[in-house]
Amino acid sequence: MGTAPRPLALRAARILTGDGEPARPDAVVLVRGGAIEAVCAATDPLPDDTVVLDLGDATLLPGFVDAHAHLTLPADRRGYEAVHELPDPDLLAFGRANAERHLRCGVTTVRDNGARGTLGVRLRDLLAGAPAAPRVLAAGRPLTPPGGHFHFCGGTAGTPAEIRDAVHRLADEGVDHIKIIASGGGTAGSRPEECTYSGEHLRAAVGAARARGLRTAAHCRAAESARQAVAAGVDCLEHLDFLRPVAGGDPTVEYDAETVRMIRDAGTYLSMTMQAGGYDTLLDQRGRPDPDERVVARLERYFRDKLGVLRRLLDDGLGERIVISTDAGPADTRFGRFHLGLALAAEAGYPAADVLRAATTRAAEVCGLGASTGRITPGHAADLVAVGGDVLADVARAADVRLVLARGTVVGTGIPA
Ligand SMILES: [Zn+2]
């Protein structure tokens, strides 16, 4: 009818604005036309035509921001090589379905950290025009040496000059940030505990990205790759597993206090992909009557190490630099289970209020979106999630999503948008 949208008032038992304040009891968030208009007391008068939705005993907080995912990967345990035999339309279809799964679990912004060819940007633009979808930022093809981790995306660059050219090509295509593969990973023939690039390569990537106004995120599973990436000025380290090679054996995890000191001095962000690497499989195995004890033992050791790293980072005062992300897409890490990483972070001793900030306000900052989303404040996008009960008392309650608003559009509740 062409009339202005009616304002929507969301009332909840507690509202966590993301401003670092304690939860506000019995407050109301007024939303109009995709943006937050006001945060007021439940007793304040509302505009006459307001649609009021009382969420009851729920916590309303900023929509989750997943700063590390791969939307075009199916998370169905297939290897990268098998997935990348599929044609583009199949990968785009995974992307649309994964975006919807993530949105329904409260993720209103996804930073895609690597997709084949131009699929990342194409998916981002497709979803930007969809009625209800998360906001997507796309790295496009990750920079990797020939044969390196994620080489199947087509972002191969071997020399510093090739890296600079690749960054400019990506910038011309309209990517939102640059993803650098600084160590090996799960790609066949690649070793996570080994560096892929030298400091000179990483500086070339960071320099070209900065010249184009783009942030950088570096995949750093090897301890040495993290040290080099911080020294090169990378904005955000991904995974941070601190792996060290062992001659003739499996790598070990060795927390490196010197690198951590460099991270603190440089103000680098750390994107901790908590549930990546098999947590879905571990939960699945634990739920079976006949679990594969070898798989369980291997995964329990892996997650004990991962939680140990997070605990050390918190002890060393890095809590303010951390974001909690998923790395959903590869292997078994499914979309729509954002709460799992939050619960794991809490298990490592990260207080619930800090975990939630690391998954909303700070994650938005990491993505360069701190001025438009990640907080419940007038003028910000109406990206909101309501979860049942008091999520500050138990962060695992984030599994109980009652309502999601993506840029003002109500998702999946039967309430008219
Ligand atoms: Zn990843």
Tab-separated table of C-alpha atoms and ligand atoms in Angstrom:
chain	number	residue	atom	x	y	z
A	1	MET	CA	0.000	0.000	0.000
A	2	GLY	CA	3.060	2.177	0.022
A	3	THR	CA	2.563	3.294	3.599
A	4	ALA	CA	5.450	3.610	6.048
A	5	PRO	CA	6.132	0.373	7.973
A	6	ARG	CA	4.495	0.196	11.388
A	7	PRO	CA	6.954	0.348	14.260
A	8	LEU	CA	7.594	-2.895	16.112
A	9	ALA	CA	8.206	-2.911	19.867
A	10	LEU	CA	9.980	-5.929	21.345
A	11	ARG	CA	9.625	-6.327	25.068
A	12	ALA	CA	11.758	-8.823	26.986
A	13	ALA	CA	12.582	-9.667	30.593
A	14	ARG	CA	16.155	-8.544	29.881
A	15	ILE	CA	17.896	-6.670	27.126
A	16	LEU	CA	21.616	-6.860	26.578
A	17	THR	CA	22.531	-3.839	24.474
A	18	GLY	CA	26.192	-4.703	23.858
A	19	ASP	CA	27.351	-1.392	25.316
A	20	GLY	CA	29.100	-3.156	28.178
A	21	GLU	CA	26.238	-2.318	30.568
A	22	PRO	CA	24.508	-5.030	32.602
A	23	ALA	CA	21.274	-6.408	31.119
A	24	ARG	CA	18.383	-3.916	31.294
A	25	PRO	CA	15.349	-5.461	32.993
A	26	ASP	CA	11.908	-5.037	31.400
A	27	ALA	CA	12.998	-2.818	28.547
A	28	VAL	CA	11.560	-2.308	25.091
A	29	VAL	CA	13.379	-2.060	21.782
A	30	LEU	CA	11.515	-0.018	19.189
A	31	VAL	CA	12.272	-0.986	15.581
A	32	ARG	CA	11.172	0.845	12.462
A	33	GLY	CA	12.054	0.234	8.833
A	34	GLY	CA	15.049	-2.017	9.407
A	35	ALA	CA	16.689	0.099	12.092
A	36	ILE	CA	16.563	0.415	15.860
A	37	GLU	CA	14.731	3.600	16.753
A	38	ALA	CA	14.884	3.572	20.544
A	39	VAL	CA	15.560	1.530	23.646
A	40	CYS	CA	13.121	2.538	26.354
A	41	ALA	CA	11.486	1.443	29.602
A	42	ALA	CA	8.457	-0.845	29.401
A	43	THR	CA	6.344	1.955	30.889
A	44	ASP	CA	7.314	4.578	28.276
A	45	PRO	CA	4.601	5.570	25.774
A	46	LEU	CA	4.918	4.055	22.264
A	47	PRO	CA	3.712	5.445	18.926
A	48	ASP	CA	-0.048	4.715	18.417
A	49	ASP	CA	0.333	2.260	15.538
A	50	THR	CA	3.102	0.180	17.186
A	51	VAL	CA	2.922	-3.619	16.954
A	52	VAL	CA	3.947	-4.833	20.415
A	53	LEU	CA	5.529	-8.242	20.844
A	54	ASP	CA	6.108	-9.416	24.412
A	55	LEU	CA	8.865	-12.037	24.473
A	56	GLY	CA	8.363	-12.776	28.164
A	57	ASP	CA	11.178	-14.534	30.026
A	58	ALA	CA	13.751	-14.060	27.286
A	59	THR	CA	16.994	-12.177	26.720
A	60	LEU	CA	17.088	-9.867	23.721
A	61	LEU	CA	20.583	-9.230	22.403
A	62	PRO	CA	22.312	-8.078	19.229
A	63	GLY	CA	22.203	-10.653	16.423
A	64	PHE	CA	25.225	-12.947	16.426
A	65	VAL	CA	28.085	-12.167	14.051
A	66	ASP	CA	29.982	-15.205	12.778
A	67	ALA	CA	33.317	-13.772	11.682
A	68	HIS	CA	34.511	-17.039	10.125
A	69	ALA	CA	32.413	-19.371	7.984
A	70	HIS	CA	32.418	-20.906	4.507
A	71	LEU	CA	28.846	-20.662	3.289
A	72	THR	CA	29.391	-22.509	0.004
A	73	LEU	CA	30.690	-25.680	1.698
A	74	PRO	CA	28.116	-28.348	2.702
A	75	ALA	CA	29.477	-29.485	6.120
A	76	ASP	CA	28.479	-33.055	5.253
A	77	ARG	CA	31.873	-34.651	6.039
A	78	ARG	CA	32.913	-34.703	2.397
A	79	GLY	CA	36.506	-33.651	1.763
A	80	TYR	CA	37.302	-30.345	0.065
A	81	GLU	CA	38.397	-32.123	-3.111
A	82	ALA	CA	35.092	-33.976	-3.561
A	83	VAL	CA	33.041	-30.857	-2.856
A	84	HIS	CA	34.975	-28.846	-5.408
A	85	GLU	CA	34.131	-31.263	-8.192
A	86	LEU	CA	30.591	-29.878	-7.938
A	87	PRO	CA	29.443	-27.083	-10.258
A	88	ASP	CA	28.852	-23.493	-9.139
A	89	PRO	CA	25.027	-23.764	-8.851
A	90	ASP	CA	25.402	-26.597	-6.320
A	91	LEU	CA	27.787	-24.554	-4.174
A	92	LEU	CA	25.475	-21.515	-4.375
A	93	ALA	CA	22.580	-23.744	-3.263
A	94	PHE	CA	24.632	-24.853	-0.221
A	95	GLY	CA	25.302	-21.175	0.423
A	96	ARG	CA	21.631	-20.194	0.461
A	97	ALA	CA	20.628	-23.124	2.687
A	98	ASN	CA	23.547	-22.558	5.092
A	99	ALA	CA	22.766	-18.849	5.367
A	100	GLU	CA	19.191	-19.691	6.315
A	101	ARG	CA	20.315	-22.249	8.935
A	102	HIS	CA	22.657	-19.713	10.481
A	103	LEU	CA	20.003	-16.997	10.453
A	104	ARG	CA	17.501	-19.224	12.269
A	105	CYS	CA	20.015	-19.789	15.067
A	106	GLY	CA	20.440	-16.046	15.489
A	107	VAL	CA	23.392	-15.234	13.214
A	108	THR	CA	22.493	-12.015	11.390
A	109	THR	CA	25.936	-11.351	9.898
A	110	VAL	CA	28.315	-13.901	8.370
A	111	ARG	CA	31.857	-13.195	7.252
A	112	ASP	CA	32.620	-15.716	4.531
A	113	ASN	CA	36.301	-16.542	4.741
A	114	GLY	CA	36.805	-18.248	1.419
A	115	ALA	CA	34.892	-19.584	-1.560
A	116	ARG	CA	35.778	-20.720	-5.069
A	117	GLY	CA	36.105	-18.232	-7.907
A	118	THR	CA	33.623	-15.389	-7.592
A	119	LEU	CA	31.069	-17.427	-5.617
A	120	GLY	CA	31.653	-15.550	-2.350
A	121	VAL	CA	30.771	-12.163	-3.829
A	122	ARG	CA	27.932	-13.626	-5.925
A	123	LEU	CA	26.346	-15.283	-2.893
A	124	ARG	CA	26.743	-12.087	-0.844
A	125	ASP	CA	24.975	-10.064	-3.536
A	126	LEU	CA	22.218	-12.685	-3.984
A	127	LEU	CA	21.478	-12.704	-0.254
A	128	ALA	CA	21.600	-8.908	0.007
A	129	GLY	CA	18.466	-8.883	-2.172
A	130	ALA	CA	16.697	-11.705	-0.302
A	131	PRO	CA	13.757	-10.811	1.971
A	132	ALA	CA	15.242	-12.503	5.057
A	133	ALA	CA	18.915	-13.378	5.043
A	134	PRO	CA	21.988	-12.644	7.084
A	135	ARG	CA	24.258	-9.860	5.922
A	136	VAL	CA	27.270	-11.495	4.254
A	137	LEU	CA	30.812	-10.202	3.918
A	138	ALA	CA	32.961	-12.081	1.423
A	139	ALA	CA	36.706	-12.640	1.178
A	140	GLY	CA	36.386	-14.367	-2.186
A	141	ARG	CA	39.364	-16.578	-3.002
A	142	PRO	CA	41.830	-16.982	-0.134
A	143	LEU	CA	45.463	-16.233	-1.002
A	144	THR	CA	47.442	-19.468	-0.899
A	145	PRO	CA	50.637	-20.777	-2.509
A	146	PRO	CA	50.393	-23.280	-5.391
A	147	GLY	CA	48.967	-26.532	-3.956
A	148	GLY	CA	48.367	-24.864	-0.583
A	149	HIS	CA	45.343	-25.155	1.700
A	150	PHE	CA	42.190	-23.949	-0.141
A	151	HIS	CA	44.028	-23.842	-3.501
A	152	PHE	CA	40.851	-25.236	-5.123
A	153	CYS	CA	39.238	-21.803	-4.712
A	154	GLY	CA	41.588	-20.407	-7.371
A	155	GLY	CA	43.373	-17.798	-5.260
A	156	THR	CA	46.846	-19.214	-5.832
A	157	ALA	CA	49.682	-16.692	-5.511
A	158	GLY	CA	53.294	-17.792	-5.071
A	159	THR	CA	55.444	-14.659	-4.972
A	160	PRO	CA	54.964	-11.289	-3.238
A	161	ALA	CA	54.293	-9.705	-6.661
A	162	GLU	CA	51.649	-12.341	-7.444
A	163	ILE	CA	50.119	-11.764	-4.026
A	164	ARG	CA	49.817	-8.016	-4.642
A	165	ASP	CA	48.224	-8.663	-8.061
A	166	ALA	CA	45.780	-11.147	-6.527
A	167	VAL	CA	44.754	-8.656	-3.827
A	168	HIS	CA	44.081	-5.966	-6.447
A	169	ARG	CA	42.030	-8.393	-8.551
A	170	LEU	CA	39.947	-9.338	-5.524
A	171	ALA	CA	39.488	-5.686	-4.596
A	172	ASP	CA	38.351	-4.937	-8.166
A	173	GLU	CA	35.778	-7.729	-7.826
A	174	GLY	CA	34.412	-6.057	-4.705
A	175	VAL	CA	35.469	-8.375	-1.868
A	176	ASP	CA	35.030	-7.088	1.683
A	177	HIS	CA	38.301	-8.339	3.138
A	178	ILE	CA	41.350	-10.415	2.248
A	179	LYS	CA	41.859	-13.935	3.594
A	180	ILE	CA	45.426	-15.194	3.713
A	181	ILE	CA	46.296	-18.851	4.224
A	182	ALA	CA	49.399	-18.462	6.399
A	183	SER	CA	49.718	-22.126	7.393
A	184	GLY	CA	48.576	-25.474	6.136
A	185	GLY	CA	45.157	-26.916	6.905
A	186	GLY	CA	42.823	-29.784	6.094
A	187	THR	CA	43.536	-29.804	2.355
A	188	ALA	CA	45.184	-33.033	1.158
A	189	GLY	CA	48.966	-32.609	0.963
A	190	SER	CA	48.951	-29.634	3.335
A	191	ARG	CA	50.340	-29.620	6.904
A	192	PRO	CA	48.623	-27.380	9.453
A	193	GLU	CA	51.754	-27.101	11.603
A	194	GLU	CA	53.798	-25.600	8.768
A	195	CYS	CA	53.916	-22.034	7.425
A	196	THR	CA	52.899	-21.473	3.817
A	197	TYR	CA	54.206	-17.949	3.392
A	198	SER	CA	57.217	-15.965	4.663
A	199	GLY	CA	56.980	-12.629	6.445
A	200	GLU	CA	57.709	-10.898	3.143
A	201	HIS	CA	54.720	-12.593	1.475
A	202	LEU	CA	52.435	-11.652	4.361
A	203	ARG	CA	53.634	-8.030	4.330
A	204	ALA	CA	52.912	-7.879	0.588
A	205	ALA	CA	49.338	-9.054	1.215
A	206	VAL	CA	48.738	-6.672	4.115
A	207	GLY	CA	50.266	-3.712	2.259
A	208	ALA	CA	48.170	-4.234	-0.883
A	209	ALA	CA	45.010	-4.843	1.173
A	210	ARG	CA	45.534	-1.647	3.169
A	211	ALA	CA	46.140	0.306	-0.029
A	212	ARG	CA	42.668	-0.823	-1.128
A	213	GLY	CA	41.072	-0.154	2.259
A	214	LEU	CA	40.579	-3.846	3.032
A	215	ARG	CA	41.109	-5.689	6.299
A	216	THR	CA	43.081	-8.906	6.472
A	217	ALA	CA	42.359	-12.223	8.176
A	218	ALA	CA	45.021	-14.929	8.269
A	219	HIS	CA	44.473	-18.664	8.728
A	220	CYS	CA	47.140	-19.465	11.348
A	221	ARG	CA	47.166	-22.993	12.683
A	222	ALA	CA	50.975	-23.156	12.943
A	223	ALA	CA	52.460	-21.261	15.896
A	224	GLU	CA	55.116	-19.767	13.622
A	225	SER	CA	52.487	-18.540	11.133
A	226	ALA	CA	50.757	-16.610	13.924
A	227	ARG	CA	54.006	-14.909	14.907
A	228	GLN	CA	54.721	-13.929	11.293
A	229	ALA	CA	51.158	-12.733	10.675
A	230	VAL	CA	51.174	-10.460	13.734
A	231	ALA	CA	54.565	-9.056	12.737
A	232	ALA	CA	53.222	-8.375	9.229
A	233	GLY	CA	50.285	-6.386	10.619
A	234	VAL	CA	47.415	-8.777	9.855
A	235	ASP	CA	44.171	-7.496	11.444
A	236	CYS	CA	42.745	-10.818	12.615
A	237	LEU	CA	44.306	-14.234	13.257
A	238	GLU	CA	42.027	-17.211	12.590
A	239	HIS	CA	42.078	-20.484	14.589
A	240	LEU	CA	45.334	-19.821	16.522
A	241	ASP	CA	46.050	-23.473	17.289
A	242	PHE	CA	49.765	-22.916	18.137
A	243	LEU	CA	50.824	-26.104	16.329
A	244	ARG	CA	54.517	-27.036	16.313
A	245	PRO	CA	55.972	-29.616	13.924
A	246	VAL	CA	57.442	-32.762	15.410
A	247	ALA	CA	59.947	-34.690	13.259
A	248	GLY	CA	58.303	-37.926	12.114
A	249	GLY	CA	55.214	-37.454	14.310
A	250	ASP	CA	52.018	-35.576	14.969
A	251	PRO	CA	52.350	-31.855	15.735
A	252	THR	CA	52.104	-30.634	19.315
A	253	VAL	CA	50.298	-27.613	20.717
A	254	GLU	CA	52.724	-25.178	22.342
A	255	TYR	CA	51.305	-21.898	23.560
A	256	ASP	CA	53.745	-19.145	22.676
A	257	ALA	CA	53.826	-16.333	25.247
A	258	GLU	CA	56.118	-14.200	23.072
A	259	THR	CA	53.648	-14.224	20.151
A	260	VAL	CA	50.858	-13.430	22.586
A	261	ARG	CA	52.811	-10.420	23.842
A	262	MET	CA	53.170	-9.264	20.211
A	263	ILE	CA	49.407	-9.757	19.679
A	264	ARG	CA	48.667	-7.620	22.726
A	265	ASP	CA	51.046	-4.851	21.622
A	266	ALA	CA	49.718	-4.837	18.049
A	267	GLY	CA	46.046	-5.013	19.088
A	268	THR	CA	45.446	-7.923	16.708
A	269	TYR	CA	42.048	-9.601	16.873
A	270	LEU	CA	41.810	-13.357	17.451
A	271	SER	CA	39.008	-15.260	15.784
A	272	MET	CA	38.713	-18.470	17.785
A	273	THR	CA	36.844	-21.058	15.726
A	274	MET	CA	35.808	-23.024	18.801
A	275	GLN	CA	33.664	-25.826	17.350
A	276	ALA	CA	35.750	-26.369	14.220
A	277	GLY	CA	37.801	-29.520	13.875
A	278	GLY	CA	35.232	-32.109	14.901
A	279	TYR	CA	32.995	-30.932	17.752
A	280	ASP	CA	29.875	-31.982	15.843
A	281	THR	CA	31.384	-35.453	15.434
A	282	LEU	CA	32.405	-35.614	19.099
A	283	LEU	CA	28.851	-34.796	20.210
A	284	ASP	CA	27.487	-37.329	17.733
A	285	GLN	CA	29.871	-40.039	18.993
A	286	ARG	CA	29.113	-39.289	22.638
A	287	GLY	CA	25.412	-39.749	21.869
A	288	ARG	CA	25.866	-43.218	20.362
A	289	PRO	CA	25.500	-46.502	22.247
A	290	ASP	CA	28.692	-47.771	20.526
A	291	PRO	CA	31.026	-44.784	20.139
A	292	ASP	CA	34.334	-45.194	18.314
A	293	GLU	CA	36.625	-44.795	21.318
A	294	ARG	CA	39.645	-43.877	19.189
A	295	VAL	CA	37.761	-41.044	17.509
A	296	VAL	CA	36.401	-39.861	20.854
A	297	ALA	CA	39.866	-39.919	22.472
A	298	ARG	CA	41.459	-38.018	19.553
A	299	LEU	CA	38.743	-35.353	19.512
A	300	GLU	CA	38.673	-34.972	23.281
A	301	ARG	CA	42.412	-34.331	23.251
A	302	TYR	CA	42.013	-31.817	20.401
A	303	PHE	CA	39.305	-29.850	22.235
A	304	ARG	CA	41.182	-30.048	25.536
A	305	ASP	CA	44.138	-28.406	23.765
A	306	LYS	CA	41.880	-25.795	22.153
A	307	LEU	CA	40.216	-24.863	25.423
A	308	GLY	CA	43.670	-24.801	27.019
A	309	VAL	CA	44.836	-22.190	24.491
A	310	LEU	CA	41.764	-20.035	25.123
A	311	ARG	CA	42.287	-20.332	28.890
A	312	ARG	CA	45.904	-19.149	28.556
A	313	LEU	CA	44.843	-16.231	26.332
A	314	LEU	CA	42.292	-15.188	28.952
A	315	ASP	CA	44.901	-15.516	31.730
A	316	ASP	CA	47.222	-13.313	29.663
A	317	GLY	CA	44.552	-10.611	29.399
A	318	LEU	CA	43.624	-11.123	25.737
A	319	GLY	CA	39.881	-11.495	26.443
A	320	GLU	CA	39.224	-8.088	24.892
A	321	ARG	CA	40.731	-9.135	21.541
A	322	ILE	CA	38.825	-12.391	21.079
A	323	VAL	CA	35.852	-13.138	18.850
A	324	ILE	CA	34.045	-16.484	18.893
A	325	SER	CA	33.385	-17.857	15.405
A	326	THR	CA	32.457	-21.239	13.909
A	327	ASP	CA	34.387	-22.075	10.724
A	328	ALA	CA	31.149	-23.775	9.655
A	329	GLY	CA	31.222	-25.378	6.208
A	330	PRO	CA	34.304	-27.608	6.045
A	331	ALA	CA	34.172	-31.281	7.099
A	332	ASP	CA	31.552	-31.790	9.836
A	333	THR	CA	31.139	-28.227	11.162
A	334	ARG	CA	27.478	-27.558	10.518
A	335	PHE	CA	25.654	-24.256	10.175
A	336	GLY	CA	22.866	-23.386	12.579
A	337	ARG	CA	24.783	-24.461	15.696
A	338	PHE	CA	26.371	-21.166	16.705
A	339	HIS	CA	25.606	-21.811	20.391
A	340	LEU	CA	28.100	-24.707	20.504
A	341	GLY	CA	31.113	-22.407	20.207
A	342	LEU	CA	29.706	-20.083	22.863
A	343	ALA	CA	29.300	-22.974	25.287
A	344	LEU	CA	32.838	-24.215	24.566
A	345	ALA	CA	34.267	-20.754	25.210
A	346	ALA	CA	32.381	-20.596	28.509
A	347	GLU	CA	33.782	-24.028	29.401
A	348	ALA	CA	37.269	-22.508	29.061
A	349	GLY	CA	36.371	-19.951	31.712
A	350	TYR	CA	35.317	-17.041	29.494
A	351	PRO	CA	32.523	-15.293	31.446
A	352	ALA	CA	29.107	-15.403	29.692
A	353	ALA	CA	28.849	-11.616	29.264
A	354	ASP	CA	32.288	-11.599	27.595
A	355	VAL	CA	31.455	-14.575	25.373
A	356	LEU	CA	28.327	-12.799	24.166
A	357	ARG	CA	30.231	-9.573	23.490
A	358	ALA	CA	32.876	-11.591	21.600
A	359	ALA	CA	30.118	-13.039	19.400
A	360	THR	CA	28.218	-9.799	18.781
A	361	THR	CA	29.693	-6.351	19.395
A	362	ARG	CA	33.361	-7.258	19.008
A	363	ALA	CA	32.742	-9.608	16.090
A	364	ALA	CA	30.969	-6.740	14.307
A	365	GLU	CA	34.004	-4.524	14.968
A	366	VAL	CA	36.335	-7.168	13.527
A	367	CYS	CA	34.224	-7.161	10.377
A	368	GLY	CA	34.403	-3.364	10.152
A	369	LEU	CA	30.667	-3.104	10.931
A	370	GLY	CA	30.855	-1.694	14.465
A	371	ALA	CA	29.040	1.491	13.458
A	372	SER	CA	26.047	-0.298	11.919
A	373	THR	CA	25.403	-3.595	13.743
A	374	GLY	CA	26.410	-5.589	16.828
A	375	ARG	CA	24.755	-3.301	19.385
A	376	ILE	CA	21.205	-2.442	20.368
A	377	THR	CA	21.368	1.290	20.030
A	378	PRO	CA	19.367	3.861	18.024
A	379	GLY	CA	20.456	4.058	14.404
A	380	HIS	CA	21.999	0.580	14.260
A	381	ALA	CA	20.470	-2.083	12.022
A	382	ALA	CA	17.650	-4.023	13.680
A	383	ASP	CA	19.703	-7.222	13.855
A	384	LEU	CA	18.437	-8.934	16.976
A	385	VAL	CA	18.093	-12.347	18.572
A	386	ALA	CA	15.916	-13.346	21.517
A	387	VAL	CA	16.817	-16.455	23.481
A	388	GLY	CA	14.745	-18.088	26.193
A	389	GLY	CA	15.616	-17.378	29.830
A	390	ASP	CA	18.724	-15.659	31.190
A	391	VAL	CA	21.594	-16.335	28.797
A	392	LEU	CA	23.939	-14.458	31.137
A	393	ALA	CA	23.366	-17.135	33.765
A	394	ASP	CA	24.011	-19.926	31.257
A	395	VAL	CA	25.368	-19.154	27.808
A	396	ALA	CA	24.232	-22.572	26.535
A	397	ARG	CA	20.721	-21.087	26.554
A	398	ALA	CA	21.716	-19.471	23.268
A	399	ALA	CA	20.539	-22.775	21.756
A	400	ASP	CA	16.941	-21.745	22.575
A	401	VAL	CA	16.372	-19.079	19.919
A	402	ARG	CA	12.858	-17.626	20.138
A	403	LEU	CA	13.021	-14.798	17.609
A	404	VAL	CA	15.442	-13.374	15.056
A	405	LEU	CA	15.280	-10.000	13.352
A	406	ALA	CA	17.530	-9.439	10.345
A	407	ARG	CA	17.628	-5.791	9.325
A	408	GLY	CA	14.152	-5.437	10.804
A	409	THR	CA	12.633	-8.512	9.140
A	410	VAL	CA	11.199	-11.043	11.568
A	411	VAL	CA	12.432	-14.534	10.763
A	412	GLY	CA	10.515	-17.775	11.128
A	413	THR	CA	7.958	-17.013	13.815
A	414	GLY	CA	4.802	-16.563	11.782
A	415	ILE	CA	4.646	-12.917	12.807
A	416	PRO	CA	4.043	-10.705	9.774
A	417	ALA	CA	7.133	-8.731	8.773
B	1	ZN	ZN	37.969	-21.435	7.613
